[in-house]
Coordinates of C-alpha atoms and ligand atoms in Angstrom, one line a residue:
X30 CA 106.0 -98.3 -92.7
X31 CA 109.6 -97.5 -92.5
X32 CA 111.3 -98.1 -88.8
X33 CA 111.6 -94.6 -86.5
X34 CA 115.1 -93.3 -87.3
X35 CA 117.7 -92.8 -84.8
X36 CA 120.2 -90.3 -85.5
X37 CA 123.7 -90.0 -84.4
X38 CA 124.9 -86.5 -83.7
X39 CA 128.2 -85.4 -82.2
X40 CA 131.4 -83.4 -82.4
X41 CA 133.9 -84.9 -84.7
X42 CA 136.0 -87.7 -83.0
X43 CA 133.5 -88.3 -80.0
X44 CA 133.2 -92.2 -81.6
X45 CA 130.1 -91.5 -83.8
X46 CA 131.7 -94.1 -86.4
X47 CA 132.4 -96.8 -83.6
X48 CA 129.1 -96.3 -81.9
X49 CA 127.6 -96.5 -85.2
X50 CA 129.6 -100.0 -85.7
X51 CA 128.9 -101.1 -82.3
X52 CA 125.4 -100.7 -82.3
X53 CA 124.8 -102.3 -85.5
X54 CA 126.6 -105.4 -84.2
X55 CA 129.4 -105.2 -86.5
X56 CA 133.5 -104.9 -86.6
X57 CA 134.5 -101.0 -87.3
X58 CA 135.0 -100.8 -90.5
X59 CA 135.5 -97.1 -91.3
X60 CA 137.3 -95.1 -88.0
X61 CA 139.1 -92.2 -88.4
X62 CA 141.9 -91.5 -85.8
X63 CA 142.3 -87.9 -87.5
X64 CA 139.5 -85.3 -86.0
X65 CA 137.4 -84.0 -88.8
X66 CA 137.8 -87.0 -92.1
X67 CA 134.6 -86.5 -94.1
X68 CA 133.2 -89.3 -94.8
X69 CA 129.5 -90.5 -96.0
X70 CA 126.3 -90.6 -94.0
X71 CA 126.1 -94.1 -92.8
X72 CA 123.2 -95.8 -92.3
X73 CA 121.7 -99.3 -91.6
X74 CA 118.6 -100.6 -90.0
X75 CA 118.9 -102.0 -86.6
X76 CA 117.3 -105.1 -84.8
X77 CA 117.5 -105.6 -81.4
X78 CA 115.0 -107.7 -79.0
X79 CA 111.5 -106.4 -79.9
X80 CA 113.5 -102.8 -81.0
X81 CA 114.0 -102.3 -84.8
X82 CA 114.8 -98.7 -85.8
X83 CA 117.3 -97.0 -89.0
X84 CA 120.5 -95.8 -87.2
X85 CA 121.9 -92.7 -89.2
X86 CA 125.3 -91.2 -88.5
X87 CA 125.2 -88.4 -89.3
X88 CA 128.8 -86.6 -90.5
X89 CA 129.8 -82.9 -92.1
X90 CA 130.9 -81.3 -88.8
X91 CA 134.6 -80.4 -90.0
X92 CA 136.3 -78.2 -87.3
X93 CA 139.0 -77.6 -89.4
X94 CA 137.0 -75.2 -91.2
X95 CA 136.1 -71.6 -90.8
X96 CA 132.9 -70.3 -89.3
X97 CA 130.8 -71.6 -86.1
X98 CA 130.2 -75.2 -85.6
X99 CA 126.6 -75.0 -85.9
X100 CA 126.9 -73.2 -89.4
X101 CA 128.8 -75.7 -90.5
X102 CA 126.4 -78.7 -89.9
X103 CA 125.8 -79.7 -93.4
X104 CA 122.1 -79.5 -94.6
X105 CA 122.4 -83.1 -94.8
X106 CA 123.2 -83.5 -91.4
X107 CA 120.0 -81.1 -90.1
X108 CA 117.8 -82.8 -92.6
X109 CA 118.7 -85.8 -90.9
X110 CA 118.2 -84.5 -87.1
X111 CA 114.6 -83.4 -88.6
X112 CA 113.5 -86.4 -89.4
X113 CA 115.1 -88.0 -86.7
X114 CA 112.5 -89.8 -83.8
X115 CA 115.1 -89.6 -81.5
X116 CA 118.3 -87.6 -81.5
X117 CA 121.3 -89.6 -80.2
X118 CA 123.8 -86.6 -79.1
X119 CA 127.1 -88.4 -78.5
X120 CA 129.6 -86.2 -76.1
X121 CA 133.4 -87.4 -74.9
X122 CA 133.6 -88.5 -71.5
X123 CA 137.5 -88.3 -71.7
X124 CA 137.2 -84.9 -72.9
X125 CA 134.3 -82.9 -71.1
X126 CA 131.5 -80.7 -72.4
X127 CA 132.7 -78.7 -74.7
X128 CA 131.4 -75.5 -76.5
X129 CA 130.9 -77.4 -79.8
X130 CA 129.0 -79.5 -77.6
X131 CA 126.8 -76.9 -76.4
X132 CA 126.0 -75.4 -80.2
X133 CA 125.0 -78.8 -81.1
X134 CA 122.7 -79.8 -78.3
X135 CA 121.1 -76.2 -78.9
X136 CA 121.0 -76.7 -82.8
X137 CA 119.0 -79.9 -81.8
X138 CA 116.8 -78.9 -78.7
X139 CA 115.7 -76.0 -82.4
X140 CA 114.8 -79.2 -84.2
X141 CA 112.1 -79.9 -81.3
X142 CA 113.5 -83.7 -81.8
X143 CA 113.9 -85.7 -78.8
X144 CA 117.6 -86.4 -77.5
X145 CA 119.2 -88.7 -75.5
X146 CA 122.8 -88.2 -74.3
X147 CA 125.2 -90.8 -74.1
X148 CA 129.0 -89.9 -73.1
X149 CA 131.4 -92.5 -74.8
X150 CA 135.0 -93.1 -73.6
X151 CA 133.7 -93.7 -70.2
X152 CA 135.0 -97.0 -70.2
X153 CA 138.2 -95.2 -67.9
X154 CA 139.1 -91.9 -66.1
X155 CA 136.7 -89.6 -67.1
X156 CA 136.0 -85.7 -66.9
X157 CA 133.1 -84.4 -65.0
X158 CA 130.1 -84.0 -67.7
X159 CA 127.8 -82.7 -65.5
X160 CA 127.0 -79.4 -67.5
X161 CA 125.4 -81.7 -70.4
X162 CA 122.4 -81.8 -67.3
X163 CA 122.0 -78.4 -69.0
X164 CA 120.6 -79.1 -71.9
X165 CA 117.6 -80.6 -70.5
X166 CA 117.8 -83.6 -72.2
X167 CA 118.3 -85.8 -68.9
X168 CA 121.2 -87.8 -67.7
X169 CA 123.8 -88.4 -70.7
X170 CA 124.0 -92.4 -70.8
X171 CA 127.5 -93.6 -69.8
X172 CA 129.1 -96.1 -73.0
X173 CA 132.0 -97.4 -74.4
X174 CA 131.5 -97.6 -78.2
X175 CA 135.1 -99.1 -78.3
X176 CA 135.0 -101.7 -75.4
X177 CA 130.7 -102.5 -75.8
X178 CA 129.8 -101.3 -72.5
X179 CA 126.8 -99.0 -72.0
X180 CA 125.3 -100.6 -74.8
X181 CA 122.2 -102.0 -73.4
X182 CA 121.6 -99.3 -71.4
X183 CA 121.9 -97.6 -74.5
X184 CA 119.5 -98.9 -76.5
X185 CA 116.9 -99.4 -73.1
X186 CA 117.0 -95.5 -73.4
X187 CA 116.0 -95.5 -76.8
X188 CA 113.8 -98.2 -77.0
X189 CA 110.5 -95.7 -75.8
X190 CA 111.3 -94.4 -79.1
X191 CA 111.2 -97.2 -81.2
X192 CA 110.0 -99.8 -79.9
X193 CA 106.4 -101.1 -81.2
X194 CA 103.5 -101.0 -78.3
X195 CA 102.0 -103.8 -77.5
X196 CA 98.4 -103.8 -77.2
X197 CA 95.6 -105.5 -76.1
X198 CA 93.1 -105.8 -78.6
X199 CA 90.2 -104.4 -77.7
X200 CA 88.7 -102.5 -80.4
X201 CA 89.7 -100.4 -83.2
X202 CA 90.7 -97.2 -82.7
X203 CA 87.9 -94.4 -81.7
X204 CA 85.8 -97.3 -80.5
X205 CA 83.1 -99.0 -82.8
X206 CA 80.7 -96.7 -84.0
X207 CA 79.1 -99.5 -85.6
X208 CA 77.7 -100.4 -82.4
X209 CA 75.4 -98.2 -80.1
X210 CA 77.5 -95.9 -77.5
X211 CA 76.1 -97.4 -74.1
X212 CA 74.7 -94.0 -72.2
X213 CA 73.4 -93.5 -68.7
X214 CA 72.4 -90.4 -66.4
X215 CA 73.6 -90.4 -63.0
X216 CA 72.6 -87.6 -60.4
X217 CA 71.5 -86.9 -57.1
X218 CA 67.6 -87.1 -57.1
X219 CA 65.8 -84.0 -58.2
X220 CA 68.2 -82.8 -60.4
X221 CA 66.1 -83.6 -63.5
X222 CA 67.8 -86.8 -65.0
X223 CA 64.0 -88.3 -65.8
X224 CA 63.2 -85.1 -67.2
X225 CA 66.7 -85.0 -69.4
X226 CA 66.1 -88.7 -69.9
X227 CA 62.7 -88.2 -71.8
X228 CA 64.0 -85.3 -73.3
X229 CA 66.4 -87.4 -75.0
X230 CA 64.6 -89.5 -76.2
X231 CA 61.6 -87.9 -77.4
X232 CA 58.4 -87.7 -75.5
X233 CA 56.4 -89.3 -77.4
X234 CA 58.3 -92.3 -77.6
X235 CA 58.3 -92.8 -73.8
X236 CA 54.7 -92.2 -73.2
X237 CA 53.9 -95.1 -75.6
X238 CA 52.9 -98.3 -75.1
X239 CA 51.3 -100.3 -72.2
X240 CA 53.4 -99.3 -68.5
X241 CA 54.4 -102.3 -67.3
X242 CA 55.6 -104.0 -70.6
X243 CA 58.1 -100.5 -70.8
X244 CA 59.5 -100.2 -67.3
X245 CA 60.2 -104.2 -66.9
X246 CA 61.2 -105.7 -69.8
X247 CA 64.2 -103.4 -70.8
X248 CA 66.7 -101.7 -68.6
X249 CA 68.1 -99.6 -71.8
X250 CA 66.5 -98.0 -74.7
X251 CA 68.0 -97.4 -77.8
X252 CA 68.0 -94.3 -80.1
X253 CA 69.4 -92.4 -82.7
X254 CA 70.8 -89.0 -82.5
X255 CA 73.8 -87.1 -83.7
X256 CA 74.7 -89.9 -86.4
X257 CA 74.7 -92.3 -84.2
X258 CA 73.2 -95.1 -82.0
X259 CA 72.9 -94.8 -78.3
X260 CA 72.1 -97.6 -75.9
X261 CA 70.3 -95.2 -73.0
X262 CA 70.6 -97.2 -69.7
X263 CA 67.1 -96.7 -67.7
X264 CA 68.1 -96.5 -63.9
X265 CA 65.5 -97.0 -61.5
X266 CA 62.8 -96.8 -64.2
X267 CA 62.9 -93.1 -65.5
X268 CA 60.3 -93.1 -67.9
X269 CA 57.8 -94.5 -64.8
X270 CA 58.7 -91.8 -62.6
X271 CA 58.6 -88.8 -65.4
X272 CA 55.5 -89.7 -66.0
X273 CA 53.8 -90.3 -62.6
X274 CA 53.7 -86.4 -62.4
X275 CA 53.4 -85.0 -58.7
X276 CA 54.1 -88.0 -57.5
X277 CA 56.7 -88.2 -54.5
X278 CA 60.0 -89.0 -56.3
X279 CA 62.2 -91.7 -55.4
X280 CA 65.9 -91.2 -54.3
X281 CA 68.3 -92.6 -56.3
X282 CA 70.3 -94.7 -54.4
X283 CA 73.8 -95.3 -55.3
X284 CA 73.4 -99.0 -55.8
X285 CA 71.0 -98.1 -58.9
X286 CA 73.5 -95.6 -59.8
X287 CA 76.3 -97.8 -60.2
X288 CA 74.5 -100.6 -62.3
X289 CA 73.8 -97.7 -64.8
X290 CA 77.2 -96.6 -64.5
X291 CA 78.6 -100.1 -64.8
X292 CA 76.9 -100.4 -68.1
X293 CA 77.4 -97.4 -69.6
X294 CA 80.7 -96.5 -71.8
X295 CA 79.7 -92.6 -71.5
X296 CA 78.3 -90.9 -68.0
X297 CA 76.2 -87.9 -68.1
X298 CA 76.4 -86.3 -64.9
X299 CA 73.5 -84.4 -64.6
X300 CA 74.0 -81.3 -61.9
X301 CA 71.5 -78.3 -61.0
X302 CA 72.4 -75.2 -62.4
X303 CA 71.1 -73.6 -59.2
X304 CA 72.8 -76.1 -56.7
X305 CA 76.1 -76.9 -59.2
X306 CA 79.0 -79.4 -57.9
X307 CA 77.5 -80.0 -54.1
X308 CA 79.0 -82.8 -52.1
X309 CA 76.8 -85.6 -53.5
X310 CA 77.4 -84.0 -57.0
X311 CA 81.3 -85.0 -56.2
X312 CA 80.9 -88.1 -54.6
X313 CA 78.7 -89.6 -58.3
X314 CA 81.2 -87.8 -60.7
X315 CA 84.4 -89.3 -58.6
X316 CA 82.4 -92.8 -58.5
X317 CA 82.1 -92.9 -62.3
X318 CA 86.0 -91.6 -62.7
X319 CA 86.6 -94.2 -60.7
X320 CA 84.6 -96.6 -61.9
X321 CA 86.4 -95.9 -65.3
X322 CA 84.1 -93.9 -67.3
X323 CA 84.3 -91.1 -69.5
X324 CA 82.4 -87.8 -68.1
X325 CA 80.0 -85.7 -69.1
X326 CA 78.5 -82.7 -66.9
X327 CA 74.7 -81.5 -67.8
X328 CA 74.5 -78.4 -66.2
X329 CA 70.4 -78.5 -65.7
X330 CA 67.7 -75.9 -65.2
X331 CA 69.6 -73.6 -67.0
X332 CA 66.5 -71.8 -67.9
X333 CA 66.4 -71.0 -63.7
X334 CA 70.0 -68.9 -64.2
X335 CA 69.0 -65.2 -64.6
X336 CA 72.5 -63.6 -64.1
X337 CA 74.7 -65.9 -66.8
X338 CA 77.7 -63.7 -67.5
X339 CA 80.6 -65.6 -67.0
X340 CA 78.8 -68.3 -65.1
X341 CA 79.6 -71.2 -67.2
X342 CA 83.6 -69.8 -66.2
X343 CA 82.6 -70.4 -63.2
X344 CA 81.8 -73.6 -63.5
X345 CA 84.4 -74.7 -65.2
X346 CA 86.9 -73.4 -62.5
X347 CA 84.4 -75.1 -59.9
X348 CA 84.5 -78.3 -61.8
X349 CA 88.6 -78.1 -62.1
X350 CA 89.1 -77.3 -58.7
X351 CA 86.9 -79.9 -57.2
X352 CA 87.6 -82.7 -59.6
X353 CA 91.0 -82.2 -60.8
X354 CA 90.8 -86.1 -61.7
X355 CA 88.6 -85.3 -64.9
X356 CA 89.5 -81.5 -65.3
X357 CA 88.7 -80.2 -68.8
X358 CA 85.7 -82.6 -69.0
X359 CA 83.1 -81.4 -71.0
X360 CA 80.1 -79.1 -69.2
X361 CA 77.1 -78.5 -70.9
X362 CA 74.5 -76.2 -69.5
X363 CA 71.1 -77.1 -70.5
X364 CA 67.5 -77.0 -69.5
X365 CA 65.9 -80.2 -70.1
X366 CA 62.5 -78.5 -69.3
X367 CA 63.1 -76.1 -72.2
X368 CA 65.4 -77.8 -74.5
X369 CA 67.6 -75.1 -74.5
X370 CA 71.4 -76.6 -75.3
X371 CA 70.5 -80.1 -75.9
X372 CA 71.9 -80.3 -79.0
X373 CA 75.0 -79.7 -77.8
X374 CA 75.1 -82.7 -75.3
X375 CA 75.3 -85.6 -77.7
X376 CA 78.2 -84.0 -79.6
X377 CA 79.8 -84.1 -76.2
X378 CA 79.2 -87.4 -75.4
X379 CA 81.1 -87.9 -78.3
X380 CA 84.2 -86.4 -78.1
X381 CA 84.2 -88.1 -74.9
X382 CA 83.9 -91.3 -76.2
X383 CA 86.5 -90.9 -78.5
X384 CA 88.8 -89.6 -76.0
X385 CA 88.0 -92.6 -73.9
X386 CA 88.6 -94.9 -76.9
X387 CA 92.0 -92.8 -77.7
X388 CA 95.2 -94.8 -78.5
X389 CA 98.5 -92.9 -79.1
X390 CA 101.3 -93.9 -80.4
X391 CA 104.5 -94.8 -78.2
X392 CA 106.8 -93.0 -80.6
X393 CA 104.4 -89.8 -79.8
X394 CA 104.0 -90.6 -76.2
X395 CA 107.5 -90.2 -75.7
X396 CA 107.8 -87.4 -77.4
X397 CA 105.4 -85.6 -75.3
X398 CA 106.9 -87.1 -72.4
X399 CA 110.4 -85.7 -72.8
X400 CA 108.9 -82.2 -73.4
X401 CA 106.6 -82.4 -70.1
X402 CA 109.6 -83.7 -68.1
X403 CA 111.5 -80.7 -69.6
X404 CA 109.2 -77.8 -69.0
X405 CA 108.2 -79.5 -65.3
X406 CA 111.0 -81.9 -64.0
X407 CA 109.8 -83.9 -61.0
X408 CA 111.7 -83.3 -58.0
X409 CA 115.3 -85.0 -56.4
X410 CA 114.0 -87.1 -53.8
X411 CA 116.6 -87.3 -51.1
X412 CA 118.7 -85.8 -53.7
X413 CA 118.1 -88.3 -56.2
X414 CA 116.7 -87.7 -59.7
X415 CA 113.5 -89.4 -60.9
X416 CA 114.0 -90.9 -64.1
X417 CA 111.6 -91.2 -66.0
X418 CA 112.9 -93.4 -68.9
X419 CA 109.5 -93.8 -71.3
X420 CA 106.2 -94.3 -71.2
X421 CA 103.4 -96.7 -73.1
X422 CA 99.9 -97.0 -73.5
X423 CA 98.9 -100.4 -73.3
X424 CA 95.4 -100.2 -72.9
X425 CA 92.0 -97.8 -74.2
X426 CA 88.7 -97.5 -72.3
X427 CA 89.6 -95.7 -70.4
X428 CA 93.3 -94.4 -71.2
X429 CA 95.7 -95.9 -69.3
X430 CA 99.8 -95.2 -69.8
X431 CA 102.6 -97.4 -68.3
X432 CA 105.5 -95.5 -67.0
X433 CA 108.8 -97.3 -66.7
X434 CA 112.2 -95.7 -65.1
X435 CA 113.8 -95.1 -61.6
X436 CA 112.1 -94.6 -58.0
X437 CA 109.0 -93.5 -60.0
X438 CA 106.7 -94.2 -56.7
X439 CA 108.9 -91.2 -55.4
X440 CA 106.7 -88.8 -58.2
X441 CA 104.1 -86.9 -55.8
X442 CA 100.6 -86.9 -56.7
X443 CA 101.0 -83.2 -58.1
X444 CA 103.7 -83.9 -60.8
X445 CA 101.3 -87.1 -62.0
X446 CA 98.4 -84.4 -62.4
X447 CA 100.4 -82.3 -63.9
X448 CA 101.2 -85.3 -66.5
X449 CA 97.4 -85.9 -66.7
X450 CA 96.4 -82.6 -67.5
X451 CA 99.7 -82.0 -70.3
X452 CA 97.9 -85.6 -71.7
X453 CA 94.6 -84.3 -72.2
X454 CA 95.6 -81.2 -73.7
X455 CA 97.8 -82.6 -75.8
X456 CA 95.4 -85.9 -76.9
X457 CA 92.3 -84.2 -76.3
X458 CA 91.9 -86.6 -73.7
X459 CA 88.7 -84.6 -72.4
X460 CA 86.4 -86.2 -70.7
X461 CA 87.9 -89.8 -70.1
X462 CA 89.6 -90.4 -66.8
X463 CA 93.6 -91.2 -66.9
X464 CA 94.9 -94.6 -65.3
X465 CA 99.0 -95.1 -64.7
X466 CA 101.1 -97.5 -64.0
X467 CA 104.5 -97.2 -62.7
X468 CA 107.4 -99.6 -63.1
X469 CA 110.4 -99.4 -62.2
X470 CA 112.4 -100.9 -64.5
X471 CA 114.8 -103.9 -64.9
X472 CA 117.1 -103.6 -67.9
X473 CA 115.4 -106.1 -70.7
X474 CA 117.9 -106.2 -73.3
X475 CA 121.3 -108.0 -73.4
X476 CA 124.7 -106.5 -73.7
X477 CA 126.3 -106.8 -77.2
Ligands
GDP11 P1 133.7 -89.8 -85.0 O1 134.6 -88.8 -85.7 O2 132.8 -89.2 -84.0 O3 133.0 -90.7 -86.0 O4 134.7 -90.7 -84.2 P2 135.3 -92.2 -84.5 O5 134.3 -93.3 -84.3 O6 136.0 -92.1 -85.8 O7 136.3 -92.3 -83.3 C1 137.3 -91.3 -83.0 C2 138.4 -91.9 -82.1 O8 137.9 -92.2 -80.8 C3 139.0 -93.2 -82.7 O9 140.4 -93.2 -82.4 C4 138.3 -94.3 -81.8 O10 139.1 -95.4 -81.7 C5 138.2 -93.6 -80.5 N1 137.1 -94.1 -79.7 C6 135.8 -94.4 -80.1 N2 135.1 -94.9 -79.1 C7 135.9 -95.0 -78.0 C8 135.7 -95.4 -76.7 O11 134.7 -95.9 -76.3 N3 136.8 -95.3 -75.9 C9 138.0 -94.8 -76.3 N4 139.0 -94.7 -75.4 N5 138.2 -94.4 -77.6 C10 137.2 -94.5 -78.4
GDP12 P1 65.4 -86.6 -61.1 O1 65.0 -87.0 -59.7 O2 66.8 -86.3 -61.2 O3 65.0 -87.7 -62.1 O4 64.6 -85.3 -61.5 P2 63.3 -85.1 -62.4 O5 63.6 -85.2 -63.8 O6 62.2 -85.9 -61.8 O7 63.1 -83.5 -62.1 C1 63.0 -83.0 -60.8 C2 62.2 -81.7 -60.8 O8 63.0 -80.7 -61.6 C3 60.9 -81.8 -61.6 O9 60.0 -81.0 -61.0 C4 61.2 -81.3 -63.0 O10 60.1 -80.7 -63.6 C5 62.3 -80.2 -62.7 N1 63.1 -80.0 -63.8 C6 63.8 -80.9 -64.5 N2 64.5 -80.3 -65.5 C7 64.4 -79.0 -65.3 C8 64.9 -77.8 -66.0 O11 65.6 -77.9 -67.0 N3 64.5 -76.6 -65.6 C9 63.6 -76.5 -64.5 N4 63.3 -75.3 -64.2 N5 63.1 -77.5 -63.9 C10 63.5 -78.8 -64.3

């Protein structure tokens, strides 16, 4: 696979050639003291600590020309910004923002590509470049391509971009489907988990064989559904109590609830239709969240809902409000009694699964990142920016993402939900909680 492209955008004379030179470690060869000398597109692939990425300049601005700045960017030059993975806009420190400035940075915010800023010549007096906080693109990184400072900070910024994610190995990606999806039904007592249990699995195959060599000898049963194998945990011996019919039933207790939930990759919460998202509903959904699990709510005893117009919206808005840590997560009303919906719960447990088993890329992490931080910036705290530099995903099962940047334990718990919930739109992310870490980060790469 070809190395993410970095490419170098900028008003003529801003440095674009020296940058170019300084970044690739190497004397400046071709510099122009005279505003506005065409020359060719330059580029060369870069290698820097674990960063490797094609550096393009990009030229064909030539303000000696008629007609707006922006209509003269040569297709070359778009083409290039494209295909870029990150946008590099270089500005003058010495000079200011300028107009041509501002076409650029809004000819590139049309690409969709990320940018970073970096403000060159601000190795002495400088002008005040605030207004490049415009843009949206975040704080414009001071260098010097000339005198080789900045440089590290330079490429830190860019490395979210480029650099390659390391990751624990712990599966391929979407899981294993070679190997049954370990299942398990949590609920407060009474809500029908035996009853969705059996239903799962078929009657028939439950109500076979002599009783005490079914409830003892295995605490999961295995079966086939939906295309695939599922490992169903038995918690507190289901198939006993379903069948002891108008018997007194047991209460679950939590400690048999969290063995199954331990076990399990996929939780289906099973909730009563008639009784939906009480406390003790909350306190088992947040325990499996917390425990790590992807989600799953069987709305049950469907069939006991007469008035079902925009009930299940309901729910949903219930389910959003009152668990905002697994929002979106897939509801299912059923009725294990009837069978009606059924069908629809292993497909569910699926798509779970799979968002639980997500990996996504770094290169289109960051992307999303710099377009969440632009729509929804996080506050100043004590009038101070957050800065968010990049983020990671270093590990599945469940999804969790590494943050690295400035005074990032400053982000309040509303911003990170708001993160959350742009991730699981954006990575259908459904159904699987959403770990982070934060670091604030030292500078790991070396000036050069
Ligand atoms: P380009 O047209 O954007 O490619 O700009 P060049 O790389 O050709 O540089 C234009 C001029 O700016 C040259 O005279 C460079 O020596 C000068 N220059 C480049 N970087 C710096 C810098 O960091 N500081 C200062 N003071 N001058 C610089
Ligand atoms: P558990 O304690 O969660 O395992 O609940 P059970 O499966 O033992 O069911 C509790 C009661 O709810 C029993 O009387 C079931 O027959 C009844 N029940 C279970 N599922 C449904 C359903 O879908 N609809 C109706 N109406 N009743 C149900």
């Amino acid at each position: 696979m070809m190395p993410p492209a970095v490419v170098i955008v900028g008003r003529p004379n801003v440095g674009k050639s020296t940058l170019f030179n300084r970044l690739a470690g190497r004397r400046a060869a071709i510099v122009h003291d005279t505003p506005g000398v065409t020359r060719d597109r330059q580029e060369t692939e870069i290698q820097a600590g674990d960063l490797v990425f094609r550096l393009i300049d990009t030229a064909g601005f030539d303000e000696a020309e008629t007609g707006s700045l922006a209509a003269r960017m040569t297709e070359q030059s778009l083409v290039a910004i494209g295909s870029a993975d990150v946008c590099l806009l270089l500005i003058d420190a010495r000079a200011g923002v300028t107009a041509g400035d501002d076409i650029l940075a809004e000819a590139i915010r049309r690409t969709g590509r990320p940018v970073i800023v970096a403000a060159n010549k601000s190795e002495g007096r400088t002008t005040d470049i605030s207004d490049a906080l415009r843009w949206g693109f975040g704080e414009p990184v001071p260098v010097s391509a000339e005198h080789g400072i900045g440089i590290s900070d330079l490429f830190e910024a860019l490395a979210p971009f480029v650099a390659k994610a390391e990751y624990e190995d712990d599966g391929p990606e979407g899981g294993d489907a070679t190997q049954p999806l370990k299942l398990a039904i949590v609920g407060r007592p009474n809500v029908g988990k035996s009853t969705l249990f059996n239903a799962l699995l078929g009657e028939e195959r439950v109500l076979t064989g002599p009783e005490a060599g079914i409830t003892r000898d295995a605490i999961a049963v295995e079966f086939e559904a939906a295309g695939r194998a599922f490992l169903l945990h038995d918690t507190a011996g289901m198939r006993k109590r379903a069948r002891a019919a108008g018997q007194p039933l047991e209460q679950l207790a939590v400690g048999s609830g969290l063995t199954a939930i331990r076990f399990a990759e996929c939780v289906i919460v099973v909730v009563d239709a008639t009784q939906a998202f009480e406390k003790q509903d909350l306190a088992i959904a947040d325990l499996v969240i917390r425990e790590g699990r992807a989600v799953i709510f069987a709305i049950n005893k469907w069939d006991c809902i007469e008035d079902r117009a925009g009930a299940v919206t309901a729910l949903k808005e219930e389910r959003d409000r009152l668990l905002p840590q697994i929002a979106g997560a897939p509801l299912i009303v059923v009725s294990a009694r009837t069978g009606e919906g059924l069908s629809r719960l292993l497909p569910a447990v699926l798509a779970a699964d799979r968002a639980w088993n997500s990996r996504i890329s770094t290169a289109g992490l960051n992307r999303f990142l710099a377009r969440a931080v632009e729509r929804h910036p996080p506050p100043a705290v004590r009038g101070r920016r957050i800065r968010i530099r990049y983020m990671t995903q270093p590990k599945a099962r469940p999804p969790s993402f590494a943050l690295f940047g400035t005074q990032l334990n400053a982000l309040p718990e509303s911003w990170m939900r708001y993160l959350a919930n742009e991730l699981r739109s954006r990575f259908d992310l459904a159904g699987s909680p959403i770990r982070f870490s934060l670091h604030n980060s030292k500078n790991p790469y070396a000036e050069r």
